[in-house]
Tab-separated table of C-alpha atoms in Angstrom:
chain	number	residue	atom	x	y	z
B	1	MET	CA	283.150	73.011	-117.871
B	2	THR	CA	284.838	75.257	-115.777
B	3	PHE	CA	284.056	78.414	-115.208
B	4	GLY	CA	286.578	81.705	-114.310
B	5	ALA	CA	286.689	83.653	-111.325
B	6	THR	CA	288.542	87.129	-109.581
B	7	VAL	CA	290.001	87.381	-106.632
B	8	ARG	CA	289.992	90.543	-104.767
B	9	ALA	CA	291.560	91.554	-101.413
B	10	ILE	CA	289.597	93.224	-98.933
B	11	THR	CA	290.971	96.046	-97.209
B	12	LYS	CA	291.339	95.998	-93.217
B	13	SER	CA	288.848	98.768	-93.150
B	14	THR	CA	286.044	96.549	-94.123
B	15	ARG	CA	283.867	95.153	-91.651
B	16	LEU	CA	282.687	91.877	-92.007
B	17	VAL	CA	279.576	90.177	-90.344
B	18	PRO	CA	280.188	86.986	-88.926
B	19	SER	CA	278.430	84.117	-90.235
B	20	ARG	CA	278.309	80.474	-89.798
B	21	ALA	CA	278.885	79.450	-93.306
B	22	ALA	CA	282.324	79.348	-95.056
B	23	ILE	CA	281.320	81.643	-97.825
B	24	HIS	CA	278.534	84.375	-98.320
B	25	LEU	CA	276.728	84.312	-101.668
B	26	THR	CA	275.219	88.017	-102.763
B	27	PRO	CA	271.843	87.902	-104.574
B	28	SER	CA	273.435	88.293	-107.941
B	29	ALA	CA	275.386	85.138	-107.170
B	30	VAL	CA	272.705	83.139	-105.746
B	31	SER	CA	270.863	84.204	-109.211
B	32	LYS	CA	273.739	83.261	-111.699
B	33	VAL	CA	274.108	80.173	-109.567
B	34	SER	CA	270.574	78.848	-109.758
B	35	GLU	CA	270.370	79.731	-113.403
B	36	LEU	CA	273.825	77.395	-114.243
B	37	THR	CA	272.684	74.678	-112.263
B	38	LYS	CA	269.465	74.538	-113.700
B	39	ALA	CA	270.011	74.699	-117.257
B	40	ARG	CA	272.666	72.293	-116.306
B	41	GLY	CA	270.631	69.915	-114.406
B	42	ALA	CA	273.470	69.658	-111.548
B	43	GLU	CA	273.133	69.957	-107.797
B	44	GLY	CA	275.705	72.910	-107.464
B	45	LEU	CA	278.438	74.524	-108.093
B	46	LYS	CA	281.979	73.415	-106.461
B	47	VAL	CA	284.752	75.565	-105.650
B	48	SER	CA	288.623	74.449	-105.589
B	49	VAL	CA	291.494	75.749	-105.406
B	50	LYS	CA	294.723	74.927	-107.838
B	51	THR	CA	297.982	76.028	-107.910
B	52	ARG	CA	298.595	77.905	-110.819
B	53	GLY	CA	298.788	81.706	-112.028
B	54	CYS	CA	301.568	84.331	-111.274
B	55	ASN	CA	300.371	84.925	-107.593
B	56	GLY	CA	300.575	81.167	-106.355
B	57	LEU	CA	296.679	80.010	-105.969
B	58	THR	CA	293.514	80.174	-108.279
B	59	TYR	CA	289.772	79.438	-107.577
B	60	THR	CA	288.057	77.296	-109.896
B	61	LEU	CA	284.308	76.382	-110.140
B	62	ASP	CA	282.737	73.255	-111.598
B	63	TYR	CA	279.045	71.789	-111.449
B	64	CYS	CA	278.489	69.181	-108.795
B	65	ASP	CA	276.154	66.434	-107.774
B	66	ILE	CA	277.624	64.579	-104.569
B	67	ALA	CA	279.870	65.890	-102.103
B	68	ALA	CA	283.132	64.225	-101.260
B	69	LYS	CA	284.039	62.747	-98.041
B	70	PHE	CA	285.214	66.158	-96.929
B	71	ASP	CA	284.055	68.722	-98.850
B	72	GLU	CA	281.900	71.343	-97.083
B	73	VAL	CA	278.405	72.194	-98.201
B	74	VAL	CA	276.870	76.049	-98.174
B	75	GLU	CA	273.167	76.181	-98.852
B	76	GLN	CA	271.902	79.818	-99.272
B	77	ASP	CA	268.738	80.747	-100.817
B	78	GLY	CA	267.999	77.253	-102.428
B	79	VAL	CA	271.478	77.215	-104.147
B	80	LYS	CA	274.322	74.866	-103.299
B	81	ILE	CA	278.218	75.824	-103.061
B	82	PHE	CA	280.237	72.483	-102.394
B	83	ILE	CA	283.692	73.429	-101.082
B	84	ASP	CA	286.468	71.271	-101.939
B	85	SER	CA	288.121	70.276	-98.636
B	86	LYS	CA	291.657	71.929	-99.670
B	87	ALA	CA	289.941	74.945	-100.586
B	88	LEU	CA	288.203	75.708	-97.197
B	89	MET	CA	290.758	77.442	-95.150
B	90	THR	CA	291.389	79.856	-97.902
B	91	LEU	CA	287.613	80.577	-98.383
B	92	ILE	CA	286.241	81.502	-94.608
B	93	GLY	CA	284.801	84.764	-94.474
B	94	THR	CA	284.813	85.402	-98.075
B	95	GLU	CA	281.936	86.771	-100.334
B	96	MET	CA	280.947	85.287	-103.667
B	97	ASP	CA	279.351	87.839	-105.609
B	98	TYR	CA	278.514	87.721	-109.752
B	99	SER	CA	279.486	90.685	-111.806
B	100	SER	CA	278.670	91.185	-115.544
B	101	ASP	CA	279.518	94.172	-117.804
B	102	LYS	CA	279.765	94.887	-121.757
B	103	LEU	CA	283.310	93.406	-121.543
B	104	THR	CA	283.278	90.475	-118.732
B	105	SER	CA	280.967	88.115	-116.782
B	106	GLU	CA	282.250	86.555	-114.006
B	107	PHE	CA	282.415	85.150	-110.142
B	108	VAL	CA	284.293	87.429	-108.019
B	109	PHE	CA	285.416	86.166	-104.466
B	110	ASN	CA	286.305	88.921	-102.130
B	111	ASN	CA	288.063	87.517	-99.779
B	112	PRO	CA	289.765	89.261	-96.411
B	113	ASN	CA	292.344	86.174	-95.921
B	114	ILE	CA	294.196	87.195	-99.102
B	115	LYS	CA	297.503	88.976	-98.564
B	116	GLY	CA	298.313	89.440	-102.167
B	117	THR	CA	297.075	89.287	-106.431
B	118	CYS	CA	298.379	89.174	-109.588
B	119	GLY	CA	297.522	91.955	-111.593
B	120	CYS	CA	294.746	90.549	-113.474
B	121	GLY	CA	293.343	89.565	-110.307
B	122	GLU	CA	293.096	85.262	-111.115
B	123	SER	CA	295.759	84.335	-108.464
B	124	PHE	CA	296.038	85.061	-105.121
B	125	SER	CA	298.795	84.171	-102.338
B	126	ILE	CA	297.595	83.571	-98.332
């Protein structure tokens, strides 16, 4: 099962706090990742990047139990995020959030490295 994700570019005025992890999860993202992985019996979620969409790249999320050879593993508050080696450089400094409203529920990547996004927010360029 693959999940959808939205990308948002961060303006230069936003100050990010340096972190050792490649990606930081908000409390709502931690809660949703925990819920999804427990329901499926998976070790964590894997973030990958694929070439598609009108702006070039999109993030994909999938269940994962074992890290591949060059994958980065981020553990935060009891959940694991496996980052595909091809996606690592596009994710450094990113905040992963989860938002839900009446129409959508999705993971949102607040990424300071993004130079542009498409109108729908699903694809981005670096």
